[in-house]
Short mmCIF file of C-alpha atoms in Angstrom, two decimals:
data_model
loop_
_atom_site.label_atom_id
_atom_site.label_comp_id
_atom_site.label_asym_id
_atom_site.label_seq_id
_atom_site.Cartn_x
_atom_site.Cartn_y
_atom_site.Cartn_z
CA UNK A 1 18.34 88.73 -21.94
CA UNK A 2 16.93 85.21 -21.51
CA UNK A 3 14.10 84.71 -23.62
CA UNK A 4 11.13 83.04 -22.10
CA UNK A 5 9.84 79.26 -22.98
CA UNK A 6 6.33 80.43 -23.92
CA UNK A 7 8.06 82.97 -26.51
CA UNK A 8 10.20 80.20 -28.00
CA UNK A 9 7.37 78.01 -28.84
CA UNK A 10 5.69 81.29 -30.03
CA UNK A 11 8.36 81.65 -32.28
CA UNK A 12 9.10 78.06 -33.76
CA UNK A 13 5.34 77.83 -34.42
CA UNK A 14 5.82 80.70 -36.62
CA UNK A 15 8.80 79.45 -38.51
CA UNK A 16 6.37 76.19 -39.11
CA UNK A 17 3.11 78.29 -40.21
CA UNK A 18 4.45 80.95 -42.43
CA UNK A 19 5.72 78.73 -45.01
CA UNK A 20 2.44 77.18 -45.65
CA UNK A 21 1.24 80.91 -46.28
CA UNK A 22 3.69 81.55 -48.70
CA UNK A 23 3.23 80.85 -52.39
CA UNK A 24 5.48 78.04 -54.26
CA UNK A 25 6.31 77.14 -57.68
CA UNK A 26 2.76 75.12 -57.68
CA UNK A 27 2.29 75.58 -61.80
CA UNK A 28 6.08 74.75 -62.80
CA UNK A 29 6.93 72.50 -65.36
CA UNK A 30 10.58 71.34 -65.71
CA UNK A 31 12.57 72.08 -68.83
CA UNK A 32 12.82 68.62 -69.92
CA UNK A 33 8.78 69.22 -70.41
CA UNK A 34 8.46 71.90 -72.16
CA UNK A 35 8.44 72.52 -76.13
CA UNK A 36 9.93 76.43 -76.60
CA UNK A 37 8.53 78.42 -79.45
CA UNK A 38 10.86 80.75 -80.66
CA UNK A 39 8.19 81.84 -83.69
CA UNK A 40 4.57 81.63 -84.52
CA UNK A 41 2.50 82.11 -87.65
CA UNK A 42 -1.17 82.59 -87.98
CA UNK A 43 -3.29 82.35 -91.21
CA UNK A 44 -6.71 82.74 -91.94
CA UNK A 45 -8.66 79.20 -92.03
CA UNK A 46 -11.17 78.65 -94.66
CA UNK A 47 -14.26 79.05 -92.49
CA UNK A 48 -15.56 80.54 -89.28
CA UNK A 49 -15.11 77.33 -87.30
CA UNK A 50 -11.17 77.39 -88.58
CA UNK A 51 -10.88 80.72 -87.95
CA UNK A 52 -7.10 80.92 -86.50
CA UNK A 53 -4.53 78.38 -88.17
CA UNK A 54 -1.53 78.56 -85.50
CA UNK A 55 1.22 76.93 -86.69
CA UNK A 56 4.05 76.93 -84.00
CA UNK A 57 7.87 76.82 -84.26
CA UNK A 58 9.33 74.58 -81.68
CA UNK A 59 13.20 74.24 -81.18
CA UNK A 60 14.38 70.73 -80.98
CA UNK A 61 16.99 71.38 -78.08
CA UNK A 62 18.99 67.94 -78.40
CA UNK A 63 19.86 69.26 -82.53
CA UNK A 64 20.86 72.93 -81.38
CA UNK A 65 22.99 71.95 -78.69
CA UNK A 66 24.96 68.96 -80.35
CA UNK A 67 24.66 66.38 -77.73
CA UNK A 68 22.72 63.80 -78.51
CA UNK A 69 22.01 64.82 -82.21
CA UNK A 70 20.09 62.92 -84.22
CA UNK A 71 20.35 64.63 -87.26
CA UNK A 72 17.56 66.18 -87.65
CA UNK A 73 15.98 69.27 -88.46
CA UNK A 74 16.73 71.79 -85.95
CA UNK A 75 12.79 73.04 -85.26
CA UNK A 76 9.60 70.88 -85.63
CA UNK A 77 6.59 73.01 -86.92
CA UNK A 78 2.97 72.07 -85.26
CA UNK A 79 -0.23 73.64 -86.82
CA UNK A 80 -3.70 73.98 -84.84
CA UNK A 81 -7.07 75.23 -85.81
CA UNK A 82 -9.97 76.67 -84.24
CA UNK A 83 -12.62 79.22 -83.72
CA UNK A 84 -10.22 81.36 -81.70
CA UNK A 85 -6.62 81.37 -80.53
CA UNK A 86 -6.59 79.68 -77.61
CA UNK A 87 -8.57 76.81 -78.96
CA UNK A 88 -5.91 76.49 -81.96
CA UNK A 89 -3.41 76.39 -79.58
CA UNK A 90 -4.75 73.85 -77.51
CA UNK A 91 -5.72 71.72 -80.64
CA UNK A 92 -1.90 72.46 -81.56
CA UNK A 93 -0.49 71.03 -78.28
CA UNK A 94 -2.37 67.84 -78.50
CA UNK A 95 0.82 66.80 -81.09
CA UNK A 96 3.08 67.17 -78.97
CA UNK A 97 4.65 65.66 -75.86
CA UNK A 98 5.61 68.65 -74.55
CA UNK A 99 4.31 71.93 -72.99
CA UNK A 100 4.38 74.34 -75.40
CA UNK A 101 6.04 77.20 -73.68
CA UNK A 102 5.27 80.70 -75.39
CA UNK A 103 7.92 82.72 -72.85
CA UNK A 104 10.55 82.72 -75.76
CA UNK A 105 8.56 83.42 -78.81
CA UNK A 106 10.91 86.18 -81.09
CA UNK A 107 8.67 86.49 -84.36
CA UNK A 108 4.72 86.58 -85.07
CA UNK A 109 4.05 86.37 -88.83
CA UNK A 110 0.62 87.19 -89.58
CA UNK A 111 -0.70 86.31 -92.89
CA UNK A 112 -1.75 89.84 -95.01
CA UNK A 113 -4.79 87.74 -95.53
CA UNK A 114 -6.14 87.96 -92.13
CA UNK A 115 -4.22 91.70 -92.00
CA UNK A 116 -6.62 93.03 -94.33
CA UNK A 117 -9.52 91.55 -91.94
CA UNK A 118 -8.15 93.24 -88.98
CA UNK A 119 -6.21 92.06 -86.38
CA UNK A 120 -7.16 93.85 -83.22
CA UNK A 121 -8.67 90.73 -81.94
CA UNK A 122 -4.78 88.76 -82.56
CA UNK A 123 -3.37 91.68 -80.62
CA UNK A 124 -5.81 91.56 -77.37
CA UNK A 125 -5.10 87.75 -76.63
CA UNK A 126 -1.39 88.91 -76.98
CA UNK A 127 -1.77 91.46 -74.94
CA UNK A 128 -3.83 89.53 -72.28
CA UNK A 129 -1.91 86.00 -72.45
CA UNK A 130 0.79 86.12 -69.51
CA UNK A 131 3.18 83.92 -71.09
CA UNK A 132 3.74 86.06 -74.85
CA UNK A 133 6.10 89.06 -74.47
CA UNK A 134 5.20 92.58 -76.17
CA UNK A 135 8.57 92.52 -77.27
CA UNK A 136 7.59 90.03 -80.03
CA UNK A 137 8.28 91.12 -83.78
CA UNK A 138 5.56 91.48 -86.08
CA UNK A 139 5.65 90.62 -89.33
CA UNK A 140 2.77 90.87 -92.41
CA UNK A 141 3.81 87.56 -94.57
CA UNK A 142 3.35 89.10 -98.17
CA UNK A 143 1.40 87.14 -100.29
CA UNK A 144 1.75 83.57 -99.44
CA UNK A 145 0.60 81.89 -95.63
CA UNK A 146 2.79 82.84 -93.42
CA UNK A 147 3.29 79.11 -92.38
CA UNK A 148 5.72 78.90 -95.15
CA UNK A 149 7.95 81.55 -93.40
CA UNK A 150 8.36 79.21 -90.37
CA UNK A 151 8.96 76.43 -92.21
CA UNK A 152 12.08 77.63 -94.61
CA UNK A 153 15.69 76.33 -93.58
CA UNK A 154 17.80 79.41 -93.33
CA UNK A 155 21.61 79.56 -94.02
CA UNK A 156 23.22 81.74 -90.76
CA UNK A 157 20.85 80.51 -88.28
CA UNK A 158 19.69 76.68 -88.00
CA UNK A 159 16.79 78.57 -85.94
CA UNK A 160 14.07 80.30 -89.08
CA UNK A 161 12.81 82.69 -86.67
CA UNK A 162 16.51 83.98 -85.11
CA UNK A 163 17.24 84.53 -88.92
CA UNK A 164 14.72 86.23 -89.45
CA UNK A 165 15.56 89.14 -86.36
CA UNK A 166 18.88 88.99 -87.68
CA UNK A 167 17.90 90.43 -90.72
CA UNK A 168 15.63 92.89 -89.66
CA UNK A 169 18.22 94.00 -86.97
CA UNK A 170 20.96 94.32 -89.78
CA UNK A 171 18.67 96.17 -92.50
CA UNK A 172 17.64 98.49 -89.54
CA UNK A 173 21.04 99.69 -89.08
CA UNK A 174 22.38 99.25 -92.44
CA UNK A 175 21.20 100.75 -95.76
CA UNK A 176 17.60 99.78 -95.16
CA UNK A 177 13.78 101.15 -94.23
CA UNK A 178 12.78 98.46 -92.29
CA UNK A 179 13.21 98.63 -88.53
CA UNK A 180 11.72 97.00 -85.07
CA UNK A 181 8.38 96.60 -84.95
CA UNK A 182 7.14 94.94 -81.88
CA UNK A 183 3.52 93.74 -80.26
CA UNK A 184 3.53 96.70 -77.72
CA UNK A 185 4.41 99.17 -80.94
CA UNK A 186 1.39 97.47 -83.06
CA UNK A 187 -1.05 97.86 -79.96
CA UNK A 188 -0.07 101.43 -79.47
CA UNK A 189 -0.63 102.06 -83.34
CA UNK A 190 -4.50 100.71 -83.70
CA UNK A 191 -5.61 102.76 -80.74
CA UNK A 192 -4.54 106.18 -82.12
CA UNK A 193 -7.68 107.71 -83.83
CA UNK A 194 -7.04 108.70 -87.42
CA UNK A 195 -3.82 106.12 -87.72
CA UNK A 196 -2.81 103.09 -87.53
CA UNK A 197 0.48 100.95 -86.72
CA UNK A 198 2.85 100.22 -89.83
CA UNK A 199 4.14 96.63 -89.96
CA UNK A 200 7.66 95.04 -91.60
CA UNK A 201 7.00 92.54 -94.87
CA UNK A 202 8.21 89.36 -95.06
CA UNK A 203 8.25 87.16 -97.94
CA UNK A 204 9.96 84.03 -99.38
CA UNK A 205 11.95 84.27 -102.67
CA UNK A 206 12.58 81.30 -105.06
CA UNK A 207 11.03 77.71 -104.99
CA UNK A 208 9.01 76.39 -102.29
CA UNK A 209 9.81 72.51 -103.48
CA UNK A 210 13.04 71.91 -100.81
CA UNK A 211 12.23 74.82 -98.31
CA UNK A 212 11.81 73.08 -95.44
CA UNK A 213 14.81 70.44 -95.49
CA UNK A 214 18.57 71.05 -95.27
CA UNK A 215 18.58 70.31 -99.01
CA UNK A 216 17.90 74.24 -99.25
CA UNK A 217 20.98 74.93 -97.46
CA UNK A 218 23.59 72.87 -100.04
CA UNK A 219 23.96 74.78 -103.18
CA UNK A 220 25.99 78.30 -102.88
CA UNK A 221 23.01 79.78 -103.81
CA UNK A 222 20.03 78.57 -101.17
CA UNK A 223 17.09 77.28 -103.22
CA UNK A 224 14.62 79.39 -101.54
CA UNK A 225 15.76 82.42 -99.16
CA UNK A 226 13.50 84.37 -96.60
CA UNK A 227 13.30 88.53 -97.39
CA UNK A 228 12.61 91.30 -95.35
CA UNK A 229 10.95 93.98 -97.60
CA UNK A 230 8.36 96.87 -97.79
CA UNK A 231 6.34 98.29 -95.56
CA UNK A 232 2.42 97.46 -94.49
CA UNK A 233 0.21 99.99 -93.30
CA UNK A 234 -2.89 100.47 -91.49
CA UNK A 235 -6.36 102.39 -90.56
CA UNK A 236 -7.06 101.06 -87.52
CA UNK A 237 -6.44 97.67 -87.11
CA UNK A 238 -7.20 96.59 -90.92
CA UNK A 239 -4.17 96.32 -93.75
CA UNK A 240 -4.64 98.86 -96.78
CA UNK A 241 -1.55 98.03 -98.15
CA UNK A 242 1.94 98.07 -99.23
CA UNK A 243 4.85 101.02 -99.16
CA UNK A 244 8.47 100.49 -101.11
CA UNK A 245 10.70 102.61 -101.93
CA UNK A 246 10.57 106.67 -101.42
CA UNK A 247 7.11 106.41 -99.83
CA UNK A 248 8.44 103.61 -97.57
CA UNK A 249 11.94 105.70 -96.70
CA UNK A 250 10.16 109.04 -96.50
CA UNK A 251 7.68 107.05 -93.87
CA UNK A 252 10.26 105.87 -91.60
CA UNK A 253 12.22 109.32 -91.83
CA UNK A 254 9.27 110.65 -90.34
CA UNK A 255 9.03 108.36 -87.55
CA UNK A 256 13.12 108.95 -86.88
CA UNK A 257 13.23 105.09 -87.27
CA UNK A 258 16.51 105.02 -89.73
CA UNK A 259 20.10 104.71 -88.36
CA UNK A 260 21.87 105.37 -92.52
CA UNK A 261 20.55 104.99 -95.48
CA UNK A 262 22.13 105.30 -99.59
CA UNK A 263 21.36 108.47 -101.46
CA UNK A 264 21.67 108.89 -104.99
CA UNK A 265 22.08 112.66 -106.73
CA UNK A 266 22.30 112.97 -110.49
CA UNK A 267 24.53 115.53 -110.84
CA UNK A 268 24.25 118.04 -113.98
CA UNK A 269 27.83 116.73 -115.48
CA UNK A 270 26.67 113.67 -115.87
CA UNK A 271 26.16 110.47 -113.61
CA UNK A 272 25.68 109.95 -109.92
CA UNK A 273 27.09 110.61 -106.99
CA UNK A 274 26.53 108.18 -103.98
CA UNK A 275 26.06 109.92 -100.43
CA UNK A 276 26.19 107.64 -97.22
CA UNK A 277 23.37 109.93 -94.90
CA UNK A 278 24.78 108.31 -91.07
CA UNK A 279 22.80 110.68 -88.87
CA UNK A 280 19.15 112.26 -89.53
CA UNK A 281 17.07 113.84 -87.25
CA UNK A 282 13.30 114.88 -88.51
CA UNK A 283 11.12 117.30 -86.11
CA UNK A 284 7.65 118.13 -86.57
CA UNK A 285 6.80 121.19 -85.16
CA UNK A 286 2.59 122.47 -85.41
CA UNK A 287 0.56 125.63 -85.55
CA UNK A 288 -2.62 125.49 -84.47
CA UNK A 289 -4.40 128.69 -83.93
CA UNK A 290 -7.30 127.35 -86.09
CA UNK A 291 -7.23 123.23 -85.41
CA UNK A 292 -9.60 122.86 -88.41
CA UNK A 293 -6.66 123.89 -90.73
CA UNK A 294 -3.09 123.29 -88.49
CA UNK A 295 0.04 124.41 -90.05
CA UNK A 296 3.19 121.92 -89.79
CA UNK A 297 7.03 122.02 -90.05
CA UNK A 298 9.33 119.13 -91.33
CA UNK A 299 12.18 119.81 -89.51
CA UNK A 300 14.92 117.65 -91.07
CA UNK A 301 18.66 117.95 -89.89
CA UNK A 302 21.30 115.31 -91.85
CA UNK A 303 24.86 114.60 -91.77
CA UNK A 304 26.38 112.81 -94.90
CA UNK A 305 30.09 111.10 -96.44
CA UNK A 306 30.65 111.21 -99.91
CA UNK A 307 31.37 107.31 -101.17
CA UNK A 308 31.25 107.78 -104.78
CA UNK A 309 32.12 110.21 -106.99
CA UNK A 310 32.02 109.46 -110.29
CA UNK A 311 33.50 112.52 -112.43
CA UNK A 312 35.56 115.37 -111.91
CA UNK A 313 33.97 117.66 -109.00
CA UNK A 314 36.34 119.75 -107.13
CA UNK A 315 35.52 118.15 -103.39
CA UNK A 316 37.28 120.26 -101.86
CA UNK A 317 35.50 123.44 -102.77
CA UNK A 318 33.16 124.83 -100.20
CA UNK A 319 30.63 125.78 -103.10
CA UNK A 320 30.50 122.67 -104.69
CA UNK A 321 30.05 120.86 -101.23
CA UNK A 322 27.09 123.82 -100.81
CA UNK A 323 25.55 122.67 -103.61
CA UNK A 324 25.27 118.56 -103.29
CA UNK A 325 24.26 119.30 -99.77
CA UNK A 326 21.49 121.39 -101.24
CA UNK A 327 20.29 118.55 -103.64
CA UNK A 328 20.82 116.18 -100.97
CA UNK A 329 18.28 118.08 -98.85
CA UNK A 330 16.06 117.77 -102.16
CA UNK A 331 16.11 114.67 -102.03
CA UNK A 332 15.18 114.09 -99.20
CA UNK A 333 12.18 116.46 -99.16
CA UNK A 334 10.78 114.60 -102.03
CA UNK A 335 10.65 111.45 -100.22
CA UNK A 336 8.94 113.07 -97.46
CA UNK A 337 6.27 114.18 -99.59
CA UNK A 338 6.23 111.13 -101.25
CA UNK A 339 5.36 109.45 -97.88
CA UNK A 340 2.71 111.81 -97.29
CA UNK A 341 1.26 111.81 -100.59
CA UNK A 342 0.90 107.74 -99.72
CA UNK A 343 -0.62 108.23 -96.45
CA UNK A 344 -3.49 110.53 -97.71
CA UNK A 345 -3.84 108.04 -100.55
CA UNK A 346 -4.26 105.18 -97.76
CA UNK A 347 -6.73 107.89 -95.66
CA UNK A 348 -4.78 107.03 -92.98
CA UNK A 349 -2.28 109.12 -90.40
CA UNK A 350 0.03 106.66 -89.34
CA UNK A 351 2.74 109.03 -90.10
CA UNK A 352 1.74 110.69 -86.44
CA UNK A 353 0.98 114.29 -87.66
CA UNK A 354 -2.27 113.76 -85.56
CA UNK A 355 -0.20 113.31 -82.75
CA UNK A 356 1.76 116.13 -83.01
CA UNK A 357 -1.03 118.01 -82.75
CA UNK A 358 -2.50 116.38 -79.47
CA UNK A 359 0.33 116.81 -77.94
CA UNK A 360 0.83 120.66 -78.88
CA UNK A 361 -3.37 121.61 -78.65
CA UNK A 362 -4.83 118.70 -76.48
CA UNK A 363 -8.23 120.78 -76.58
CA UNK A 364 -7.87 121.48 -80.33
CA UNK A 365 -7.21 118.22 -81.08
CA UNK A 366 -10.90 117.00 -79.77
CA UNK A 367 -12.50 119.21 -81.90
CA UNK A 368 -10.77 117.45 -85.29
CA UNK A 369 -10.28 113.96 -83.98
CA UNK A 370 -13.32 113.08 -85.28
CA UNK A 371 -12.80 114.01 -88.80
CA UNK A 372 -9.32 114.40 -88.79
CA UNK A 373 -8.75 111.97 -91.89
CA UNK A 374 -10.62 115.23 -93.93
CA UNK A 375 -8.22 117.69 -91.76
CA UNK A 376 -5.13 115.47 -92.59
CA UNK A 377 -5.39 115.82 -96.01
CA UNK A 378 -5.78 119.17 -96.59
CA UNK A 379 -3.34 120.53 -94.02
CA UNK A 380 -0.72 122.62 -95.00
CA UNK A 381 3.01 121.31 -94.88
CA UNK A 382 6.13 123.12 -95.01
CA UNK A 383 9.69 122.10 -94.88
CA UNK A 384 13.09 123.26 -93.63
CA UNK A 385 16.17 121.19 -94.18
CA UNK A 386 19.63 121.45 -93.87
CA UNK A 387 22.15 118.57 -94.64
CA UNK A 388 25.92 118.67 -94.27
CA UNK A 389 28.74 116.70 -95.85
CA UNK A 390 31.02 115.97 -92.92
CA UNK A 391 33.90 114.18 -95.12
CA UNK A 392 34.38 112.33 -98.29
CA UNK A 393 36.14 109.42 -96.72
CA UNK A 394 39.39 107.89 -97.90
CA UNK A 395 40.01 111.11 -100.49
CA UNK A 396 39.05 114.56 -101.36
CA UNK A 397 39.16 114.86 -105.40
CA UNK A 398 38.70 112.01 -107.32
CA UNK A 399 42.07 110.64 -109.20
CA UNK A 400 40.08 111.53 -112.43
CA UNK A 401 40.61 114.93 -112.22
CA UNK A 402 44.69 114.00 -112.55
#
């Protein structure tokens, strides 16, 4: 079929006009022109009209790659202030001669300063800004600006901010409470009525004289180390403060956050025996026939290795196994309630009890979610647990009982 000559010029005057309708890379800016911020800190300025002190950590490509090294430090750290974000950030980019390029930022570090003000308003320009990811960590600097936390050489990772999701990604999975906690989590948190998000500390331990220089780095033991530690909660979008230890483990049981964690059990012969929990699941299961006074279940399943046993138990006897499994569920319980205990202290559910009611009794869940801070903490609680000790590793008995 021969196609005709007013058709052809039909057709290669399309090919030439639908390019011009289709959109280009008109806002680009070439990699050699941009600044990438792998982490950013904001503090509370001293007045209104230094609201928002941004301080922004920028990789210095030419160091982390090797070519053309210098030998400098690996990130360059660039502080703005303003009245709001985006004017801090614009008064931060006037440093530089780069774009500062927010696509790769990894860690937020607000200071508990400005946490304790509230930070709803640091979370909608997050939220809104097209460049930021929601996959961003938060962190609540504890007790010092959290400026300094961007600014302290670390020893596995020339990059601050890549050390510091390294360490939050190995205490998650390894003997510790703390766990991911990103923008999108946060957000989620401040709009449940009655809660509130919980947030990962972050502190720095030792001197703050060398911190920021590779003089840190060349002792065996670094001059001034960044920590991952305890637990910040919330009402709302305001800090009312800090969980550790059984409150902070019993918290994130709850929230089936922890992948194993240490137990300790005195036993009644004397000393301790060490318990390795690798698997824990935690229901919560609700009653609500009356939503003024709801009735929940702690559900808690566990599987556990024996890794230290420290007298002359006979491991191998189904009784005695009955038994430790019995006080590790006790344990276990207690920090539970020990969580709880903390959250009604702090008047604040973000241990999501209120949402296991929603989502059981939507319609009884209206009528309380307006007082549900007085319904919270005089609800009834009761737990069922049942752990088992699936092996005691390398050996049964101990060689002390020889």
């Amino acid at each position: 079929m021969r196609i005709r000559p007013v058709c052809l010029v039909l057709l290669t005057l399309l090919q030439l006009i639908l390019p011009v309708l289709l959109t280009g890379c008109w806002d680009s800016v070439e990699l050699n022109r941009r600044a990438i911020v792998s982490g950013v800190a904001i503090d509370r300025g001293p007045s209104e009209a230094e609201k928002y002190v941004l301080s922004f950590q920028v990789i210095v490509a030419e160091e982390i790659s090797g070519e053309n090294a210098r030998g400098i430090s690996p990130v360059a750290l660039y502080t703005g202030t303003g009245r709001t974000m985006f004017e801090a950030l614009a008064n931060a980019s006037r440093q530089t001669a780069r774009f500062l390029s927010l696509g790769h930022v990894r860690v937020l570090v607000i200071s508990e300063k400005f946490a304790r003000e509230g930070i709803k308003d640091i979370m909608d320009v997050l939220e809104r800004e097209s460049e930021t990811r929601l996959t961003s960590l938060v962190f609540i600097s504890k007790g010092q600006p959290a400026s300094e936390l961007m600014s302290t050489m670390t020893v596995f990772s020339k990059i601050p901010s890549n050390d510091l999701v390294e360490k939050l990604d190995t205490t998650s999975k390894q003997f510790g409470y703390n766990f991911r906690m990103e923008v999108d989590d946060v957000i989620r948190g401040i709009q449940f009525r009655g809660g509130g998000p919980i947030i990962n500390g972050v502190f720095t331990s030792g001197g703050r004289e060398q911190a920021d220089t590779n003089d840190n780095l060349k002792s065996i033991e670094p001059r001034t180390t960044l920590r991952v530690s305890g637990l910040a909660v919330f009402k709302d979008d305001k800090m009312k403060g800090w969980m550790d230890g059984d409150a902070a483990l019993g918290t994130v049981l709850l929230h089936n956050k922890i992948k194993e964690f240490p137990v300790l059990v005195k036993h009644k012969e004397g000393g301790y025996l060490s318990f390795n929990v690798y698997q824990s699941q935690v229901t919560l299961k609700v009653q609500s026939s009356d939503p003024e006074h709801p009735v929940f279940t702690v559900k808690i399943r566990q599987q556990a290795a024996v890794k230290e046993s420290p007298n002359s138990l006979e491991l191998t006897s189904p009784a005695v196994l009955e038994e430790l499994s019995d006080q590790l569920t006790g344990v276990t319980i207690k920090q539970i309630k020990t969580a709880i205990a903390s959250a009604r202290e702090f008047k604040s559910d973000y241990l999501g009890f209120g949402q296991a009611l929603q989502r059981k009794d939507p319609h009884g869940w209206k009528q309380v979610m307006n007082h549900w801070e007085d319904v919270f903490a005089a609800c009834e609680i009761e737990f069922e647990a049942d752990a088992v000790i699936r092996h005691t590793d390398m050996r049964s008995n101990s060689f002390q009982i020889n």
